[in-house]
């Protein structure tokens, strides 16, 4: 074998090794980033040997969750289960208010029991797409409240919401409300007094125009610059900023400071990646950070926290913050958005529809 043949063989081997090494490097580089390994400070569990009559079972040392015996598996064992999220214990949407509701008073011949009122309630509490509510004037407290067993009421009032994000109350929905309220009044021996339909529909359109012009739902898109992310990697980094797993796969939320209120921010990524058989191999190249402005009290500093969260995640996860069209969001753009939001907050305050208030949460829903 000549020296030339040997040299060519060696050169071919080197080229082949280089190609294999390059492919391995590219494969490793393009693989989704994985969450950091546990720090190892957890106590190890030692399983006792099974007796011959004992069936084998799987023991999982998870975080205890009050009020729940089981929870769905998570990508990161350090994250709390969805069932650990604060659960609202009461309806915080507020009572009927003439600012955003049509209210029809119902006079009674005498007192009515809460049990009778509950039995007479309409089967569905909606007229079209608008919520319907009936409240009673409590004999003892003198307060309007939803009918409760064991209480007695001297009067009732039925209401339907003038507008929400589906649009303004229309004539058909108003007529459906009248039918339901009349049926309830007949059942409790009451006499309803309905406002003029055309006046209320006109008021609904005016409120809907205002709400449409002052509704704001913001979103930032965080895009991976180089390597993609695994669901566990996203969850781990978001959890460090206070996010917890939501009910929907692929969604996390930043809880409000007060129990039962809507979350301050939402973070979402591909649901299919979250539900994959092997989430560690799922590649996520972008995630969305969202803020529903009218739903969150301005005292929570929602937009400032949204900016801080986006900047931190971009830095820690090697990403880029853009809008939904892929345009880079610069600091001056963020400042302009923040200034516009302050004006929006002031306008909502002037109409007694402050962001995060019960009325605002009902109107912008």
Short mmCIF file of C-alpha atoms in Angstrom, two decimals:
data_model
loop_
_atom_site.label_atom_id
_atom_site.label_comp_id
_atom_site.label_asym_id
_atom_site.label_seq_id
_atom_site.Cartn_x
_atom_site.Cartn_y
_atom_site.Cartn_z
CA UNK A 1 0.00 0.00 0.00
CA UNK A 2 1.49 3.31 -1.06
CA UNK A 3 1.96 6.29 1.19
CA UNK A 4 -0.72 8.16 -0.78
CA UNK A 5 -3.29 5.45 -0.07
CA UNK A 6 -2.47 5.49 3.64
CA UNK A 7 -2.71 9.27 3.76
CA UNK A 8 -6.07 9.24 1.99
CA UNK A 9 -7.39 6.57 4.37
CA UNK A 10 -6.29 8.58 7.38
CA UNK A 11 -7.80 11.75 5.92
CA UNK A 12 -11.07 9.94 5.21
CA UNK A 13 -11.19 8.65 8.78
CA UNK A 14 -10.61 12.13 10.15
CA UNK A 15 -13.35 13.58 7.94
CA UNK A 16 -15.76 10.83 9.01
CA UNK A 17 -14.95 11.41 12.69
CA UNK A 18 -15.44 15.15 12.21
CA UNK A 19 -18.84 14.62 10.59
CA UNK A 20 -19.97 12.30 13.39
CA UNK A 21 -18.72 14.71 16.04
CA UNK A 22 -20.39 17.68 14.35
CA UNK A 23 -23.70 15.85 14.08
CA UNK A 24 -23.51 14.85 17.74
CA UNK A 25 -22.73 18.45 18.73
CA UNK A 26 -25.60 19.82 16.63
CA UNK A 27 -27.98 17.23 18.06
CA UNK A 28 -27.00 18.18 21.59
CA UNK A 29 -27.22 21.88 20.81
CA UNK A 30 -30.70 21.62 19.27
CA UNK A 31 -32.11 19.39 22.02
CA UNK A 32 -34.66 21.12 24.28
CA UNK A 33 -33.19 22.59 27.44
CA UNK A 34 -34.01 20.56 30.53
CA UNK A 35 -34.74 21.74 34.07
CA UNK A 36 -31.97 21.73 36.63
CA UNK A 37 -31.58 18.50 38.55
CA UNK A 38 -32.86 18.43 42.15
CA UNK A 39 -30.33 19.75 44.63
CA UNK A 40 -30.18 16.44 46.42
CA UNK A 41 -31.22 17.74 49.82
CA UNK A 42 -34.37 15.65 49.92
CA UNK A 43 -34.36 12.74 52.30
CA UNK A 44 -34.10 9.41 50.59
CA UNK A 45 -36.97 7.04 51.11
CA UNK A 46 -36.33 3.40 51.82
CA UNK A 47 -39.09 1.02 50.93
CA UNK A 48 -39.71 -1.91 53.21
CA UNK A 49 -39.64 -5.36 51.68
CA UNK A 50 -43.01 -6.64 50.54
CA UNK A 51 -44.59 -9.59 52.21
CA UNK A 52 -45.70 -12.43 50.02
CA UNK A 53 -49.37 -11.48 50.39
CA UNK A 54 -48.88 -7.77 49.76
CA UNK A 55 -49.53 -6.33 46.34
CA UNK A 56 -46.79 -4.08 44.94
CA UNK A 57 -47.75 -0.39 44.79
CA UNK A 58 -46.03 2.76 43.60
CA UNK A 59 -45.14 5.18 46.41
CA UNK A 60 -44.54 8.76 45.32
CA UNK A 61 -43.16 11.25 47.82
CA UNK A 62 -44.88 14.41 46.63
CA UNK A 63 -45.82 17.65 48.31
CA UNK A 64 -48.84 17.30 50.61
CA UNK A 65 -51.84 19.24 49.33
CA UNK A 66 -54.52 20.27 51.78
CA UNK A 67 -57.95 19.02 50.87
CA UNK A 68 -56.78 16.80 48.02
CA UNK A 69 -55.82 13.15 48.05
CA UNK A 70 -54.24 13.03 44.61
CA UNK A 71 -53.02 15.31 41.87
CA UNK A 72 -52.00 15.02 38.27
CA UNK A 73 -48.33 14.34 37.46
CA UNK A 74 -46.20 17.41 36.87
CA UNK A 75 -43.11 18.01 34.78
CA UNK A 76 -41.18 19.40 37.75
CA UNK A 77 -41.61 17.74 41.16
CA UNK A 78 -40.66 21.02 42.87
CA UNK A 79 -43.84 22.72 41.59
CA UNK A 80 -47.11 22.60 43.52
CA UNK A 81 -50.03 20.67 42.08
CA UNK A 82 -52.85 22.58 40.36
CA UNK A 83 -55.12 21.62 43.24
CA UNK A 84 -52.85 23.60 45.56
CA UNK A 85 -53.94 26.85 43.95
CA UNK A 86 -56.13 29.17 46.03
CA UNK A 87 -59.77 28.28 45.45
CA UNK A 88 -62.29 31.12 45.68
CA UNK A 89 -64.64 30.47 48.57
CA UNK A 90 -67.26 33.00 47.54
CA UNK A 91 -68.56 34.81 44.49
CA UNK A 92 -66.60 38.04 44.30
CA UNK A 93 -68.36 39.50 41.28
CA UNK A 94 -70.40 41.94 43.37
CA UNK A 95 -74.15 42.45 43.62
CA UNK A 96 -76.52 44.08 41.15
CA UNK A 97 -75.57 47.65 40.33
CA UNK A 98 -77.52 50.12 38.17
CA UNK A 99 -74.26 51.18 36.54
CA UNK A 100 -74.00 47.95 34.53
CA UNK A 101 -77.30 46.15 35.21
CA UNK A 102 -80.96 46.46 34.28
CA UNK A 103 -82.77 46.14 37.62
CA UNK A 104 -86.44 45.24 37.98
CA UNK A 105 -87.81 45.58 41.55
CA UNK A 106 -90.26 42.90 42.70
CA UNK A 107 -92.67 43.90 45.47
CA UNK A 108 -94.22 41.25 47.71
CA UNK A 109 -97.53 41.03 49.53
CA UNK A 110 -95.68 39.72 52.58
CA UNK A 111 -92.45 38.01 53.53
CA UNK A 112 -91.02 35.21 51.39
CA UNK A 113 -88.72 32.47 52.61
CA UNK A 114 -85.31 31.91 51.12
CA UNK A 115 -86.17 28.26 50.46
CA UNK A 116 -89.20 29.26 48.38
CA UNK A 117 -87.12 31.80 46.46
CA UNK A 118 -84.41 29.24 45.70
CA UNK A 119 -87.02 26.78 44.44
CA UNK A 120 -88.47 29.47 42.15
CA UNK A 121 -85.14 30.50 40.61
CA UNK A 122 -84.88 30.14 36.81
CA UNK A 123 -83.19 26.97 35.60
CA UNK A 124 -80.50 28.99 33.82
CA UNK A 125 -79.13 32.29 35.07
CA UNK A 126 -78.52 33.80 31.64
CA UNK A 127 -80.50 35.69 29.05
CA UNK A 128 -78.68 34.95 25.84
CA UNK A 129 -75.06 35.73 26.66
CA UNK A 130 -75.84 38.05 29.61
CA UNK A 131 -75.83 36.96 33.27
CA UNK A 132 -79.11 37.16 35.18
CA UNK A 133 -79.26 37.52 38.96
CA UNK A 134 -82.03 37.72 41.56
CA UNK A 135 -81.43 39.20 45.01
CA UNK A 136 -83.58 39.47 48.10
CA UNK A 137 -83.84 42.18 50.76
CA UNK A 138 -83.00 40.35 53.98
CA UNK A 139 -85.55 41.00 56.72
CA UNK A 140 -82.93 41.08 59.50
CA UNK A 141 -79.87 42.70 57.90
CA UNK A 142 -81.63 45.04 55.48
CA UNK A 143 -79.06 44.08 52.83
CA UNK A 144 -79.58 42.82 49.30
CA UNK A 145 -78.19 39.32 48.92
CA UNK A 146 -78.65 36.09 46.94
CA UNK A 147 -81.47 34.04 48.43
CA UNK A 148 -80.26 31.75 51.22
CA UNK A 149 -82.05 28.90 53.02
CA UNK A 150 -83.58 29.79 56.37
CA UNK A 151 -83.76 33.53 55.61
CA UNK A 152 -86.82 35.69 54.98
CA UNK A 153 -87.07 38.50 52.46
CA UNK A 154 -89.34 41.52 52.19
CA UNK A 155 -88.65 42.25 48.52
CA UNK A 156 -86.68 40.98 45.55
CA UNK A 157 -84.95 42.52 42.58
CA UNK A 158 -84.06 40.83 39.31
CA UNK A 159 -81.26 42.07 37.10
CA UNK A 160 -79.56 41.38 33.80
CA UNK A 161 -76.15 42.71 32.79
CA UNK A 162 -76.19 45.47 30.19
CA UNK A 163 -73.01 44.45 28.39
CA UNK A 164 -69.98 42.20 28.49
CA UNK A 165 -67.29 41.17 26.02
CA UNK A 166 -69.88 39.42 23.84
CA UNK A 167 -71.62 42.75 23.17
CA UNK A 168 -74.55 44.84 24.35
CA UNK A 169 -77.86 43.58 25.69
CA UNK A 170 -80.32 43.35 22.79
CA UNK A 171 -84.11 43.24 22.55
CA UNK A 172 -84.28 39.44 22.39
CA UNK A 173 -82.11 39.03 25.49
CA UNK A 174 -84.14 41.66 27.33
CA UNK A 175 -87.36 39.82 26.49
CA UNK A 176 -85.87 36.55 27.75
CA UNK A 177 -84.93 38.30 30.99
CA UNK A 178 -88.49 39.61 31.38
CA UNK A 179 -89.93 36.12 30.94
CA UNK A 180 -87.61 34.63 33.57
CA UNK A 181 -88.12 37.45 36.06
CA UNK A 182 -91.91 37.33 35.63
CA UNK A 183 -91.96 33.57 36.22
CA UNK A 184 -89.97 34.03 39.43
CA UNK A 185 -92.24 36.85 40.60
CA UNK A 186 -95.35 34.75 39.99
CA UNK A 187 -93.86 31.89 42.02
CA UNK A 188 -93.21 34.11 45.08
CA UNK A 189 -96.46 36.12 44.74
CA UNK A 190 -94.62 39.25 43.70
CA UNK A 191 -95.25 42.06 41.24
CA UNK A 192 -92.28 43.07 39.05
CA UNK A 193 -91.76 46.50 37.54
CA UNK A 194 -89.67 46.42 34.39
CA UNK A 195 -87.86 49.46 32.95
CA UNK A 196 -88.64 50.53 29.39
CA UNK A 197 -86.91 48.12 27.02
CA UNK A 198 -85.79 50.66 24.41
CA UNK A 199 -84.23 52.90 27.06
CA UNK A 200 -82.28 50.01 28.57
CA UNK A 201 -81.12 48.69 25.21
CA UNK A 202 -79.86 52.17 24.31
CA UNK A 203 -78.05 52.37 27.65
CA UNK A 204 -76.54 48.96 26.98
CA UNK A 205 -75.18 50.09 23.62
CA UNK A 206 -73.61 53.18 25.14
CA UNK A 207 -71.94 51.11 27.86
CA UNK A 208 -70.75 48.57 25.30
CA UNK A 209 -69.19 51.32 23.17
CA UNK A 210 -67.31 52.64 26.19
CA UNK A 211 -66.16 49.17 27.22
CA UNK A 212 -65.01 48.26 23.70
CA UNK A 213 -62.97 51.45 23.46
CA UNK A 214 -61.33 50.91 26.86
CA UNK A 215 -60.71 47.17 26.90
CA UNK A 216 -57.08 46.07 26.88
CA UNK A 217 -55.54 42.61 26.80
CA UNK A 218 -51.78 42.65 26.41
CA UNK A 219 -49.42 39.86 25.45
CA UNK A 220 -45.67 39.48 25.02
CA UNK A 221 -44.12 36.58 23.13
CA UNK A 222 -40.85 35.14 24.41
CA UNK A 223 -38.97 33.39 21.59
CA UNK A 224 -35.99 31.07 21.98
CA UNK A 225 -32.83 32.47 20.40
CA UNK A 226 -30.91 29.20 20.13
CA UNK A 227 -31.87 25.95 21.85
CA UNK A 228 -35.55 25.15 22.36
CA UNK A 229 -37.04 24.63 25.83
CA UNK A 230 -38.68 21.61 27.38
CA UNK A 231 -41.94 22.07 29.35
CA UNK A 232 -40.11 21.29 32.58
CA UNK A 233 -37.49 23.95 31.84
CA UNK A 234 -40.20 26.56 31.24
CA UNK A 235 -42.06 25.57 34.39
CA UNK A 236 -38.95 25.66 36.53
CA UNK A 237 -37.94 29.16 35.43
CA UNK A 238 -41.50 30.50 35.73
CA UNK A 239 -41.93 28.96 39.19
CA UNK A 240 -38.90 30.90 40.42
CA UNK A 241 -40.85 34.08 39.61
CA UNK A 242 -43.95 32.99 41.51
CA UNK A 243 -45.96 31.28 38.76
CA UNK A 244 -47.95 28.17 39.59
CA UNK A 245 -49.46 25.50 37.37
CA UNK A 246 -52.89 26.32 35.99
CA UNK A 247 -55.80 23.99 35.37
CA UNK A 248 -55.23 23.89 31.61
CA UNK A 249 -52.10 21.98 30.48
CA UNK A 250 -49.49 24.36 29.16
CA UNK A 251 -50.72 27.30 31.23
CA UNK A 252 -49.29 28.88 34.38
CA UNK A 253 -50.54 31.87 36.34
CA UNK A 254 -49.12 34.46 38.72
CA UNK A 255 -51.69 34.54 41.56
CA UNK A 256 -53.09 37.79 42.91
CA UNK A 257 -52.17 38.89 46.41
CA UNK A 258 -55.77 38.41 47.58
CA UNK A 259 -57.46 35.02 47.61
CA UNK A 260 -60.12 34.46 44.95
CA UNK A 261 -59.16 37.29 42.58
CA UNK A 262 -58.14 36.70 38.95
CA UNK A 263 -54.43 36.02 38.37
CA UNK A 264 -52.16 38.96 37.70
CA UNK A 265 -50.41 37.39 34.70
CA UNK A 266 -50.79 34.30 32.58
CA UNK A 267 -48.05 32.29 30.89
CA UNK A 268 -48.90 29.74 28.21
CA UNK A 269 -47.12 27.44 25.80
CA UNK A 270 -48.04 24.63 23.41
CA UNK A 271 -50.63 22.36 25.02
CA UNK A 272 -49.53 19.39 22.91
CA UNK A 273 -46.00 19.74 24.28
CA UNK A 274 -47.38 19.70 27.82
CA UNK A 275 -49.43 16.56 27.10
CA UNK A 276 -46.70 14.68 25.23
CA UNK A 277 -45.86 11.13 26.32
CA UNK A 278 -42.28 12.26 26.95
CA UNK A 279 -42.42 16.00 27.79
CA UNK A 280 -38.65 16.14 28.17
CA UNK A 281 -38.33 15.63 24.41
CA UNK A 282 -40.96 18.25 23.51
CA UNK A 283 -39.43 21.35 21.96
CA UNK A 284 -40.96 24.73 22.82
CA UNK A 285 -39.65 27.69 20.88
CA UNK A 286 -42.02 30.37 22.14
CA UNK A 287 -44.31 31.13 25.04
CA UNK A 288 -46.86 33.89 25.66
CA UNK A 289 -47.05 36.18 28.66
CA UNK A 290 -50.49 37.81 28.98
CA UNK A 291 -52.24 40.50 31.03
CA UNK A 292 -56.00 41.13 31.13
CA UNK A 293 -55.85 44.80 32.15
CA UNK A 294 -59.43 45.45 33.43
CA UNK A 295 -59.37 42.28 35.53
CA UNK A 296 -56.36 43.24 37.67
CA UNK A 297 -56.13 46.03 40.24
CA UNK A 298 -53.60 48.68 39.24
CA UNK A 299 -52.20 48.51 42.79
CA UNK A 300 -50.75 45.11 41.84
CA UNK A 301 -48.45 46.89 39.32
CA UNK A 302 -49.42 44.35 36.67
CA UNK A 303 -47.69 45.90 33.66
CA UNK A 304 -44.49 46.66 35.55
CA UNK A 305 -44.40 43.07 36.77
CA UNK A 306 -45.13 41.86 33.25
CA UNK A 307 -42.09 43.76 31.96
CA UNK A 308 -39.90 42.49 34.78
CA UNK A 309 -41.05 38.91 34.23
CA UNK A 310 -40.46 39.07 30.47
CA UNK A 311 -36.99 40.56 30.92
CA UNK A 312 -36.01 38.00 33.55
CA UNK A 313 -37.24 35.02 31.55
CA UNK A 314 -35.53 36.29 28.40
CA UNK A 315 -32.25 36.64 30.27
CA UNK A 316 -32.42 33.31 32.10
CA UNK A 317 -33.76 31.27 29.19
CA UNK A 318 -31.77 32.89 26.37
CA UNK A 319 -34.82 34.34 24.67
CA UNK A 320 -36.10 37.46 22.97
CA UNK A 321 -39.21 39.49 23.89
CA UNK A 322 -41.38 40.37 20.88
CA UNK A 323 -44.97 41.19 20.02
CA UNK A 324 -47.31 38.69 18.36
CA UNK A 325 -45.92 39.66 14.93
CA UNK A 326 -42.34 38.92 15.93
CA UNK A 327 -41.28 42.56 16.23
CA UNK A 328 -38.74 43.24 18.97
CA UNK A 329 -40.21 45.18 21.91
CA UNK A 330 -37.77 47.90 22.91
CA UNK A 331 -37.72 49.84 26.17
CA UNK A 332 -39.18 52.99 24.60
CA UNK A 333 -42.07 50.94 23.23
CA UNK A 334 -42.70 49.49 26.69
CA UNK A 335 -42.64 52.98 28.21
CA UNK A 336 -45.24 54.20 25.71
CA UNK A 337 -47.51 51.26 26.49
CA UNK A 338 -47.15 51.95 30.21
CA UNK A 339 -48.11 55.61 29.75
CA UNK A 340 -51.20 54.62 27.75
CA UNK A 341 -52.20 52.18 30.46
CA UNK A 342 -52.02 54.87 33.13
CA UNK A 343 -54.45 56.99 31.10
CA UNK A 344 -56.72 53.97 30.71
CA UNK A 345 -56.69 53.35 34.45
CA UNK A 346 -57.64 56.98 35.10
CA UNK A 347 -60.51 56.81 32.62
CA UNK A 348 -61.89 53.64 34.19
CA UNK A 349 -61.60 55.22 37.63
CA UNK A 350 -63.59 58.24 36.46
CA UNK A 351 -66.45 55.96 35.36
CA UNK A 352 -66.43 54.03 38.66
CA UNK A 353 -65.20 50.98 36.76
CA UNK A 354 -61.72 50.78 38.24
CA UNK A 355 -59.57 47.94 36.97
CA UNK A 356 -59.87 44.92 39.24
CA UNK A 357 -63.13 46.09 40.84
CA UNK A 358 -66.12 43.71 40.90
CA UNK A 359 -67.98 45.84 38.35
CA UNK A 360 -65.02 45.97 35.96
CA UNK A 361 -64.47 42.23 36.24
CA UNK A 362 -68.11 41.64 35.36
CA UNK A 363 -68.22 44.14 32.49
CA UNK A 364 -64.95 42.97 30.93
CA UNK A 365 -65.74 39.25 31.02
#
